[in-house]
Coordinates of C-alpha atoms in Angstrom, one line a residue:
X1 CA 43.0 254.5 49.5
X2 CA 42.4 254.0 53.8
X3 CA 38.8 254.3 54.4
X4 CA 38.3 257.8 56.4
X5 CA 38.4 256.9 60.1
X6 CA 35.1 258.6 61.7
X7 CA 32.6 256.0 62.3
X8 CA 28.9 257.5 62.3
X9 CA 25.2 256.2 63.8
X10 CA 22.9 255.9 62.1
X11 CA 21.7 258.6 63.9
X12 CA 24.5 260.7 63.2
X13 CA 23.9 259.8 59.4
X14 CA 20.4 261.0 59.6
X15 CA 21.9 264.3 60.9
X16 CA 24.7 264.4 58.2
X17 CA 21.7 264.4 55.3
X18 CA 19.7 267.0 57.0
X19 CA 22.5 269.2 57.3
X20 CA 23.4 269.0 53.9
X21 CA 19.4 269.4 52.5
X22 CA 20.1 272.3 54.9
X23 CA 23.3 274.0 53.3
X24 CA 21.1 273.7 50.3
X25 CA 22.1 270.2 48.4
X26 CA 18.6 268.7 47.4
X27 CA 17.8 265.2 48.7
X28 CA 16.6 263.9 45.4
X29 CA 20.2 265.0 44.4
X30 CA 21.8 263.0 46.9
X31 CA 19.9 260.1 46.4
X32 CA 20.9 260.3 42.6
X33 CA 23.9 260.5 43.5
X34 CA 24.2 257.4 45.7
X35 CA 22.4 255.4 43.1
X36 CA 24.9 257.0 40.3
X37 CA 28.0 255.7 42.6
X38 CA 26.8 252.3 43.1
X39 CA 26.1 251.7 39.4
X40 CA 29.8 252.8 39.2
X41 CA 30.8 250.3 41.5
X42 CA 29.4 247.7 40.3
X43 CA 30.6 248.3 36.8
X44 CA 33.9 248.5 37.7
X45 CA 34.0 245.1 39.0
X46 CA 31.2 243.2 37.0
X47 CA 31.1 243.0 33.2
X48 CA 27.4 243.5 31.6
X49 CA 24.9 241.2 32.2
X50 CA 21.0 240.8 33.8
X51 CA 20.8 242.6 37.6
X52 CA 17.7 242.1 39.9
X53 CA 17.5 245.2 41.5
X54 CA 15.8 244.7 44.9
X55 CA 13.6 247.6 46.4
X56 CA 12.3 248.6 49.6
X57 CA 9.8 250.8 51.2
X58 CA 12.0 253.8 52.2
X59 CA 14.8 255.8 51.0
X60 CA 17.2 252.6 50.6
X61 CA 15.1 251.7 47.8
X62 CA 14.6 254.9 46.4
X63 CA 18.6 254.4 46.0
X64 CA 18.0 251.2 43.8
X65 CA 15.7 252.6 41.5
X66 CA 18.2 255.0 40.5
X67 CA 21.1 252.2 40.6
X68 CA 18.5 250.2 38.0
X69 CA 18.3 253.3 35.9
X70 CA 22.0 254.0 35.8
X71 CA 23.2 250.4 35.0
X72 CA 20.1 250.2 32.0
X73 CA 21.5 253.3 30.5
X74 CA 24.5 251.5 30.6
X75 CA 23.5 248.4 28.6
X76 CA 22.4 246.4 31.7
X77 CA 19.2 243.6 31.5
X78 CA 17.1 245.0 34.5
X79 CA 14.9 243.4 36.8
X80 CA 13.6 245.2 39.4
X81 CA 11.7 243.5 42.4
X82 CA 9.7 245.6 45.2
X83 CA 9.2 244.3 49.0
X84 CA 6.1 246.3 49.3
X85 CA 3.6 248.2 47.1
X86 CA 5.7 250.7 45.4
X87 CA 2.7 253.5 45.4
X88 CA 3.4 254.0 48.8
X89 CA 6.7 255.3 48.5
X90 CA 7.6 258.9 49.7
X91 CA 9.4 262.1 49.0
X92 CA 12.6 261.4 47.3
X93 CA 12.3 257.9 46.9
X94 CA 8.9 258.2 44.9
X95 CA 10.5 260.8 42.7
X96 CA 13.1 258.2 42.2
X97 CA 10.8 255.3 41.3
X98 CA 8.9 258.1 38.7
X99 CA 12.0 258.1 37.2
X100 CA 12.5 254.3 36.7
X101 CA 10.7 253.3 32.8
X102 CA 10.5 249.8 33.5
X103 CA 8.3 247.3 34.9
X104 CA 8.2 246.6 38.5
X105 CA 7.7 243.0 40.1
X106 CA 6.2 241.9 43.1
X107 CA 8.3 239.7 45.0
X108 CA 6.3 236.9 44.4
X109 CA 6.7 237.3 40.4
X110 CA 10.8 238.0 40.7
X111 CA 13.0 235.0 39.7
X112 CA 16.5 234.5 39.8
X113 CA 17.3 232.4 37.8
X114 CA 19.5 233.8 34.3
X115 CA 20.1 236.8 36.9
X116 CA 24.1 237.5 37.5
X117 CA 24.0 240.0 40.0
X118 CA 21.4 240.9 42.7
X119 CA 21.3 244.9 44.1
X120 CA 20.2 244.4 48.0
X121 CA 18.4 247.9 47.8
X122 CA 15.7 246.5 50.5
X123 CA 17.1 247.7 54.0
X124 CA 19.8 250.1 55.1
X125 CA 21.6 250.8 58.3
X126 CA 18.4 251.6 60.1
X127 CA 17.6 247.6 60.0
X128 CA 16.1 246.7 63.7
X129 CA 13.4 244.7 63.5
X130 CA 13.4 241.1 61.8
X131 CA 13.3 239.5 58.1
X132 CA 10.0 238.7 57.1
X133 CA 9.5 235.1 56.0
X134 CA 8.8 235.9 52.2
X135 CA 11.9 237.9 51.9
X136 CA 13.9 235.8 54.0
X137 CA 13.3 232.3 51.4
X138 CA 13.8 235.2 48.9
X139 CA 17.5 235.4 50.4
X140 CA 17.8 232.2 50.7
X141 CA 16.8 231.4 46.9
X142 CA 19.7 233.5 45.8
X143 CA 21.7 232.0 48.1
X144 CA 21.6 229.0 46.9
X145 CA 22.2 229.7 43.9
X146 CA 25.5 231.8 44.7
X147 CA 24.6 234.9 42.8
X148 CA 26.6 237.7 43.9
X149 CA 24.9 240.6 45.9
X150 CA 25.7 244.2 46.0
X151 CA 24.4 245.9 49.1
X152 CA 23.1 249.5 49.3
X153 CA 24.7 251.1 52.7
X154 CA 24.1 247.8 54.6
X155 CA 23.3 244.3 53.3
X156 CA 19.3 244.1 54.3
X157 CA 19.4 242.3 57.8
X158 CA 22.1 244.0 59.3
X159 CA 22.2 246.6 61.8
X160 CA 24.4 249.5 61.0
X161 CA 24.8 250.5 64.6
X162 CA 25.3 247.3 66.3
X163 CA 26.5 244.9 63.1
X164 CA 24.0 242.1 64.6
X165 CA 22.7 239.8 61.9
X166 CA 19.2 238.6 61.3
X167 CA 19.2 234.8 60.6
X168 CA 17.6 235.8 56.9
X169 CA 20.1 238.2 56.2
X170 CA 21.8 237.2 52.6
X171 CA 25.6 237.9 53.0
X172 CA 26.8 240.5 50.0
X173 CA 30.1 240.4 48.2
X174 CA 30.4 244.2 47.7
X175 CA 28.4 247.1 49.9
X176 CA 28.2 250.6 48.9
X177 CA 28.1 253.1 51.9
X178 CA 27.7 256.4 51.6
X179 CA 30.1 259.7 53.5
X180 CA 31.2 257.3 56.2
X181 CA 31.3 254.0 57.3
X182 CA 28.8 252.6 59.8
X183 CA 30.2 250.2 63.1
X184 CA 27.8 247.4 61.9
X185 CA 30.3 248.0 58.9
X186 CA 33.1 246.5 61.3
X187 CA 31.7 244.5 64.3
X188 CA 31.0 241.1 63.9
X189 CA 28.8 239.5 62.8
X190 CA 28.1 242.2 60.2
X191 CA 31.4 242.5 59.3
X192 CA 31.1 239.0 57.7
X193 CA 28.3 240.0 55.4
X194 CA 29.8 243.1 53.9
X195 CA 32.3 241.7 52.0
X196 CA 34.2 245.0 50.0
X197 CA 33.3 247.7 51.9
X198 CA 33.1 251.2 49.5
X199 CA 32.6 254.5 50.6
X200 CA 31.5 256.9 48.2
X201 CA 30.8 260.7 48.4
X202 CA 27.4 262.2 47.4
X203 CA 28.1 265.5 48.1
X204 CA 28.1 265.8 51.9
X205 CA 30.7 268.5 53.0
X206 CA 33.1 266.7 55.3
X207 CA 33.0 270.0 57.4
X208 CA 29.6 268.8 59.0
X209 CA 31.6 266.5 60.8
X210 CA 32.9 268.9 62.9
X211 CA 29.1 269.8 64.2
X212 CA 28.4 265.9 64.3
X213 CA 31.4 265.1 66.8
X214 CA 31.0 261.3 66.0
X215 CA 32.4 259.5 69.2
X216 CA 33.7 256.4 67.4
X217 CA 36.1 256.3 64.6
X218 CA 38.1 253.1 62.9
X219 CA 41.3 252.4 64.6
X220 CA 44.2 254.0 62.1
X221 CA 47.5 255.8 62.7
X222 CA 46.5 259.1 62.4
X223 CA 44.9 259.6 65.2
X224 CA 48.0 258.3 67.5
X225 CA 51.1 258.7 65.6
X226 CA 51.6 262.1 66.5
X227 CA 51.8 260.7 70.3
X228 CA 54.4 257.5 69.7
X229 CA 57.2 258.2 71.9
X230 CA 60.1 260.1 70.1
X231 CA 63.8 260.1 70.9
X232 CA 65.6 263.0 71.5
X233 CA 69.4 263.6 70.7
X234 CA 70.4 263.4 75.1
X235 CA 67.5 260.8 76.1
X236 CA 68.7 257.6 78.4
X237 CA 67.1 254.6 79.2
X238 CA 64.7 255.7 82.3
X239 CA 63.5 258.9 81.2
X240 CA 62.0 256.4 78.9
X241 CA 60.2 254.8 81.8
X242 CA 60.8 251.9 83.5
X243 CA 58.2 249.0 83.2
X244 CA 57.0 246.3 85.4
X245 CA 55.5 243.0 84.4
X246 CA 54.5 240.8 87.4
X247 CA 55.3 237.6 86.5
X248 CA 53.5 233.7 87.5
X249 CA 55.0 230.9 89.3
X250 CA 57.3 228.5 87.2
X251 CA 54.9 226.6 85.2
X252 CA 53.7 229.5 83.5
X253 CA 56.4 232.0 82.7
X254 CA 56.1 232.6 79.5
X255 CA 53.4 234.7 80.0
X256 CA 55.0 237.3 81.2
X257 CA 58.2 236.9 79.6
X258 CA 56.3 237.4 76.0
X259 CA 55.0 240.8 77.5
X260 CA 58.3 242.4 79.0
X261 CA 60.1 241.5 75.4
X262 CA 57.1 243.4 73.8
X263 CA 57.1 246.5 75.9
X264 CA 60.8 247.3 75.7
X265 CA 60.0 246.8 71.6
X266 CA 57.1 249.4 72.4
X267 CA 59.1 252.0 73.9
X268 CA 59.8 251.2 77.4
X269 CA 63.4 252.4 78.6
X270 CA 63.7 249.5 81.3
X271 CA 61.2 246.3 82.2
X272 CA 61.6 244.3 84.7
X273 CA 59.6 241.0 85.7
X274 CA 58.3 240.8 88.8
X275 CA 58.9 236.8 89.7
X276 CA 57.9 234.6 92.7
X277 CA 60.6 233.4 94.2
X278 CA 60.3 229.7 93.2
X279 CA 60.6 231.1 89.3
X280 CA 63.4 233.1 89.4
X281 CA 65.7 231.2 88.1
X282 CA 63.3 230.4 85.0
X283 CA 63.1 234.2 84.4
X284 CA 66.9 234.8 84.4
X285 CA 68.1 231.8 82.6
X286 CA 65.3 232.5 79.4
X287 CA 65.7 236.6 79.5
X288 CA 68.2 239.1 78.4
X289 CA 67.8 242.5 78.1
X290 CA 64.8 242.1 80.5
X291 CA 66.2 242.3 84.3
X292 CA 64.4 240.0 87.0
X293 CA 63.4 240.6 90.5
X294 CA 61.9 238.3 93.1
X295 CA 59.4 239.5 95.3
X296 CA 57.0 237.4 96.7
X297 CA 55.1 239.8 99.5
X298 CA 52.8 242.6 99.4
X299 CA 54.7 245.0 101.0
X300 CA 58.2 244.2 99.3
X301 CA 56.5 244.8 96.1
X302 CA 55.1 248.1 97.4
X303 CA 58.6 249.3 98.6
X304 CA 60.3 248.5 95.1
X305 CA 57.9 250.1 92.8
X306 CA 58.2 253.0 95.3
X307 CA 62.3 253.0 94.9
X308 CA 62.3 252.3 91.7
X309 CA 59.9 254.8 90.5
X310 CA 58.4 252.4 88.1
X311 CA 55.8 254.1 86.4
X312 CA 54.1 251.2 84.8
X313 CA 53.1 248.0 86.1
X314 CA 51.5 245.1 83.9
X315 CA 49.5 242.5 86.0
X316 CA 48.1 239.4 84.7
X317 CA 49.4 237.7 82.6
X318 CA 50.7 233.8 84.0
X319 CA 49.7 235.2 87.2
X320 CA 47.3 232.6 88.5
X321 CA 44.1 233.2 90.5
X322 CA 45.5 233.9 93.3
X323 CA 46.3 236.2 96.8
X324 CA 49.4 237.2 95.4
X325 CA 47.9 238.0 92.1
X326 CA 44.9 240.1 93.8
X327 CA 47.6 241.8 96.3
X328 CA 49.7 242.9 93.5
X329 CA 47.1 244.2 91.2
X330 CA 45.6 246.3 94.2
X331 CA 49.5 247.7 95.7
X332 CA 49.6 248.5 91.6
X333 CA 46.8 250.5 91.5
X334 CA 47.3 252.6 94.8
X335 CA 50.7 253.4 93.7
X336 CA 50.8 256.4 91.4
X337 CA 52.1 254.1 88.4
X338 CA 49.7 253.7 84.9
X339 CA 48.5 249.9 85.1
X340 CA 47.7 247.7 82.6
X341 CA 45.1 244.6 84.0
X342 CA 44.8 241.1 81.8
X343 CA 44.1 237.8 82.3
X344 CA 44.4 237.1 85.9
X345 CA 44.5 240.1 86.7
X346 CA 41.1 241.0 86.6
X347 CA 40.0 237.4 86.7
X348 CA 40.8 237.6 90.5
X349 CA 38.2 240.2 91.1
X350 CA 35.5 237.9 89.1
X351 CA 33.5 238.1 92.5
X352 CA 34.2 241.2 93.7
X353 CA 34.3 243.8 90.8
X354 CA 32.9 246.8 92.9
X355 CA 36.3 246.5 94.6
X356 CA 38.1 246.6 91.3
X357 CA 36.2 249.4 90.7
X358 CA 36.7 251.7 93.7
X359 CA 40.4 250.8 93.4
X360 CA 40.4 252.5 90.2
X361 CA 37.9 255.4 90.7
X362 CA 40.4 256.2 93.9
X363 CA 43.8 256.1 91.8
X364 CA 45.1 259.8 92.1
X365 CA 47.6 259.3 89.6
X366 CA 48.1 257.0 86.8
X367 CA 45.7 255.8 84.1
X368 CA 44.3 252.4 84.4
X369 CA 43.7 249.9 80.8
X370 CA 41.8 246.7 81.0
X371 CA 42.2 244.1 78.1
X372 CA 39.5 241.4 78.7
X373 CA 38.7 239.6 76.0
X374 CA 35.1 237.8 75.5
X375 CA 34.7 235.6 78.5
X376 CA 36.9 237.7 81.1
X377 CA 34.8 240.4 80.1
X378 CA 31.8 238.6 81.1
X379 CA 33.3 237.5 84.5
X380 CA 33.6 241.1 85.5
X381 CA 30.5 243.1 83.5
X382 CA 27.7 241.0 82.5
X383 CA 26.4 243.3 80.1
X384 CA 24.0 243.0 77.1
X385 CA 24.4 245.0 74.0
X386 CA 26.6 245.5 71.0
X387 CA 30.5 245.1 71.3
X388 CA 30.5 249.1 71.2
X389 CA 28.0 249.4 73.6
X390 CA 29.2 246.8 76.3
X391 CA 33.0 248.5 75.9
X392 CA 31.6 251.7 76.5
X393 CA 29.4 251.0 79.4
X394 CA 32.3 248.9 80.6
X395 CA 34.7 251.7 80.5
X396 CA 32.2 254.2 82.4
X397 CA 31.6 251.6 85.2
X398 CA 35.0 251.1 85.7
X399 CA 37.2 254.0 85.3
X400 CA 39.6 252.5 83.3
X401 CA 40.2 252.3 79.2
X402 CA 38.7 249.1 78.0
X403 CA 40.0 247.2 75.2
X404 CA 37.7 244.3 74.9
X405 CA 39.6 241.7 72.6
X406 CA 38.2 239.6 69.0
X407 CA 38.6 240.2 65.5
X408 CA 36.7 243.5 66.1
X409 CA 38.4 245.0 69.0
X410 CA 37.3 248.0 70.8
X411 CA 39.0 250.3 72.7
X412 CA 36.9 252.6 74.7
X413 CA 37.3 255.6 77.3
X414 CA 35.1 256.2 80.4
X415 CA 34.1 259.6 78.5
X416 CA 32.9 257.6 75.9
X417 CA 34.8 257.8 72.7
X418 CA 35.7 254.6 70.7
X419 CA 37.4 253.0 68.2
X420 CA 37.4 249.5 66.4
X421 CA 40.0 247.6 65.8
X422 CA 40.1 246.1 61.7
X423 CA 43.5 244.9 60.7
X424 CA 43.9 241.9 62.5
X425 CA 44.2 238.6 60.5
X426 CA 43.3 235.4 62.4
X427 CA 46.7 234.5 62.4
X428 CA 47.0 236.3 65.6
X429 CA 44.5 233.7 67.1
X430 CA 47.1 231.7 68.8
X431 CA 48.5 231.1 72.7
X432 CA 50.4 234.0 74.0
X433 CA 49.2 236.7 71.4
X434 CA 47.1 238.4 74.2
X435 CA 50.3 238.5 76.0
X436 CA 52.3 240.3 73.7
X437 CA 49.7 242.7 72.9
X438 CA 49.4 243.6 76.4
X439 CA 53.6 244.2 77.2
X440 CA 53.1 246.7 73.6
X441 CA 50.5 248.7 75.8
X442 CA 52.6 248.5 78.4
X443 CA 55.6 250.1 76.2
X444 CA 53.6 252.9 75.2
X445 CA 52.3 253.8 77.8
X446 CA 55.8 254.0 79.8
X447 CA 57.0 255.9 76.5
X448 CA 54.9 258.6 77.2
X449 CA 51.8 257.8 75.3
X450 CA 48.3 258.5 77.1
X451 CA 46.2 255.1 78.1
X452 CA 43.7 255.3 75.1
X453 CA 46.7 256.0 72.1
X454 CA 48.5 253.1 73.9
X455 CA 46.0 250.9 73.8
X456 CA 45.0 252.1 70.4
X457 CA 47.8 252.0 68.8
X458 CA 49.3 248.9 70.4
X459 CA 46.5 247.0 68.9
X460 CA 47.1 248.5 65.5
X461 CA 50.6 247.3 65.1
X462 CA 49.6 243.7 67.0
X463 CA 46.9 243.4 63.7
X464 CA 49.6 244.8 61.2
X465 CA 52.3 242.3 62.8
X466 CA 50.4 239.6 62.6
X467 CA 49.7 240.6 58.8
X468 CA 53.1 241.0 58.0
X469 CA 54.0 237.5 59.3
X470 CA 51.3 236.0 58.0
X471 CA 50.6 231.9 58.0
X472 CA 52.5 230.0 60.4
X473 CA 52.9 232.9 62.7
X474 CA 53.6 232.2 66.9
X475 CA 53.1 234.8 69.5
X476 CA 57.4 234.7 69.8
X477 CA 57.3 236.2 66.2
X478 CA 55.0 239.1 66.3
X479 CA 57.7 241.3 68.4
X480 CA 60.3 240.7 65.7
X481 CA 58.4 242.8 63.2
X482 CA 57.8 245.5 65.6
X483 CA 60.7 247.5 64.9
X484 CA 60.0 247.8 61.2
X485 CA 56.4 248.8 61.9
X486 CA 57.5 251.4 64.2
X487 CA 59.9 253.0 61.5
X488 CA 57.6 252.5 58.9
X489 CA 55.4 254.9 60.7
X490 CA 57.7 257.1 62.3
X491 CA 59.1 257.7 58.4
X492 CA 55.8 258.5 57.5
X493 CA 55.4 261.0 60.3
X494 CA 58.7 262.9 59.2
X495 CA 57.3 262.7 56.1
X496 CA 54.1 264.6 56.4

């Protein structure tokens, strides 16, 4: 079963509790419920055997008294461990520990050894401080000794909102989160200590999401297949849009010849590459369906897109750092064609991004993506934060939809909504990939699709591609697979 797509806060988890105490589910009963689902988890994977349940000051270890109950009633050897002086507990969580029959340790008295399973009940998703020392050598004990941890909504270390990692934290191989998922859930570093992510329900109406409105949701079909570009019966090639790659000069072709495959796999009717002079010949010779153009001034480039009616243009990719480059992408983005910017693109504005900027906030028509990853995106922004929170800031600064590249990539609008990225293996982490991810935008978008469910979904199907292909795989192979991905989910559409 796909893990539901809305992403909340941890402030927007916070509100999700109070508004179900408020429709009348008691806390203690959610909290017993959470408890009750982890023990089920873990049962389901772990035969019977000794557990060191792990407790902290606040609600998250109210949760692991309960999971120590459940798993002793079912013929579990408990020990169970608190951070901090367990009469000071509150509310739901003392009722919790009231409950609880057995002893409870100090840290300083827990051991691990003879213990098969640790519960990480110490720390949720609220995590934003630091480990301190005791219960970091704590971690590290267990560590060593490579006993398998199961963490309560976050392992203890991690921050739910931003997935950064306290050096302490202990890495868990199973985590139990509760509704929804958290985006420390799925940016790295966080993602690494997770390991098998569950969500289980304990009993908050999913209609609450509706008054929550949560901004950033996991990257999955169905919230673009609806908006893939669909053939109709009388449909020709440039009502399908016509696409234009600008291409580099000869020694670096294959930049752009990677994208303008990719974009008439996304959807594009027509794509051209846009080639120096000096390369032309390279472009012919090595493309087929993809037709060629040399253009090598400003204005001759303005005139074709204008004649043409292209009504995408990719710029970037191969390009070089250089005039040409920076005269293309600006002539792109005054015309009223959507633009896609990568590589070189934007590195050529690396000194001057308040031009890049006004270039976009003045584009009447069109929408404008970005797809930077790590260090371009530094060259331009220079901001501090979480992935989520530098994509976001990016996008509002500049106008444009950014998708800022990794294994967690996130796509965000200048309104603020976001998703992240999950499906893509490492695989994909080879020369060119970037490349062909940026010509699928570029199909979508000249397809019909708006800039954020291009973007979205063309990094979907770039993960899923790269999946399907598996070990071995070069950028030349991901378009291959596209078709099949594309009918997979366009069957599945019909379907529903």
């Amino acid at each position: 079963m796909s893990l539901p797509t809305e992403l909340l806060s941890v402030e927007e988890m916070y509100l999700a509790d109070r508004l179900a105490i408020d429709g009348g589910v008691a806390g203690s009963m959610l909290m017993e419920t959470a408890g009750e689902g982890i023990a089920i988890q873990i049962q389901r994977k772990w035969p019977p055997g000794r557990a060191l349940v792990l407790c902290g000051p606040g609600n998250n270890g109210g949760d692991g008294y309960v999971v120590a109950r459940r798993l002793q009633e079912a013929g579990w050897q408990i020990d169970l461990a608190s951070i901090s002086d367990p009469e000071l507990l509150k509310g739901d969580a003392a009722l919790m520990r009231d409950q609880w029959n057995g002893p409870i340790l100090s840290l300083a008295r827990a051991e691990v050894a003879d213990i098969d399973l640790v519960v990480d009940a110490v720390f949720g998703a609220g995590f934003s401080r630091y480990l301190e020392s005791d219960l970091a050598s704590f971690f590290a004990r267990i560590k060593r000794e490579l006993i398998p941890v199961v963490a309560v909504d976050m392992p203890s270390g991690v921050n739910g909102d931003t997935g950064a990692v306290d050096a302490g934290a202990i890495p868990a191989a199973m985590t139990v989160s509760f509704f929804r998922a958290k985006p420390g859930h799925f940016l790295y570093p966080g993602r690494a200590y997770c390991g098998e992510l569950k969500i289980i329900d304990i009993g908050i109406d999913a209609d609450y999401l509706e008054e929550i409105d949560p901004e950033t949701h996991l990257n999955d079909p169905e919230l673009w297949r609806d908006d893939l570009p669909s053939l109709g019966p009388e449909i020709q090639k440039y009502s399908r849009g016509h696409a234009a790659v600008v291409g580099g000069g000869i020694a670096s072709t294959g930049a752009a010849r990677l994208a303008a495959r990719a974009s008439l796999r996304a959807g594009a009717g027509a794509t051209t590459v846009v080639s120096p002079p000096s390369a032309l010949q390279t472009y012919a010779a090595a493309l087929e369906a993809v037709m060629v153009i040399a253009l090598s001034e400003g204005q001759a480039f303005e005139d074709w897109l204008r004649d043409k009616r292209i009504g995408t243009v990719l710029v970037g990719p191969g390009n070089g750092v250089t005039e040409r480059t920076r005269k293309f992408t600006s002539i792109a983005l005054e015309s009223p064609a959507n633009v896609i910017l990568d590589a070189d693109g934007l590195t050529v504005f690396r000194d001057d991004p308040d031009t890049l900027f006004s270039l976009i906030a003045e584009k009447e028509h069109g929408e404008v993506v970005i797809t930077p990853h790590e260090a371009e995106f530094e060259r331009i922004f220079s901001l501090a934060g979480s992935k989520l929170d530098r994509a976001r800031t990016a996008a509002s600064l500049s106008g444009a939809v950014v998708l800022l590249k990794g294994a967690d990539t996130v796509i965000a609008t200048p309104d603020g909504k976001a998703v992240i990225n999950y499906n893509a293996p490492p695989y994909l982490a080879t020369a060119g990939s970037g490349d062909v991810l940026a010509g699928l935008i570029t199909g979508f978008f000249s397809g019909g699709m708006s800039a954020f469910s291009a973007a979205s979904a063309a990094a979907w199907i770039h993960g899923e591609a790269g999946s399907m292909v598996g070990p071995g795989l070069i950028a030349e192979d991901i378009e291959t697979v596209v078709p099949s991905i594309l009918r997979k989910l366009l069957d599945s559409h019909k379907k529903a």
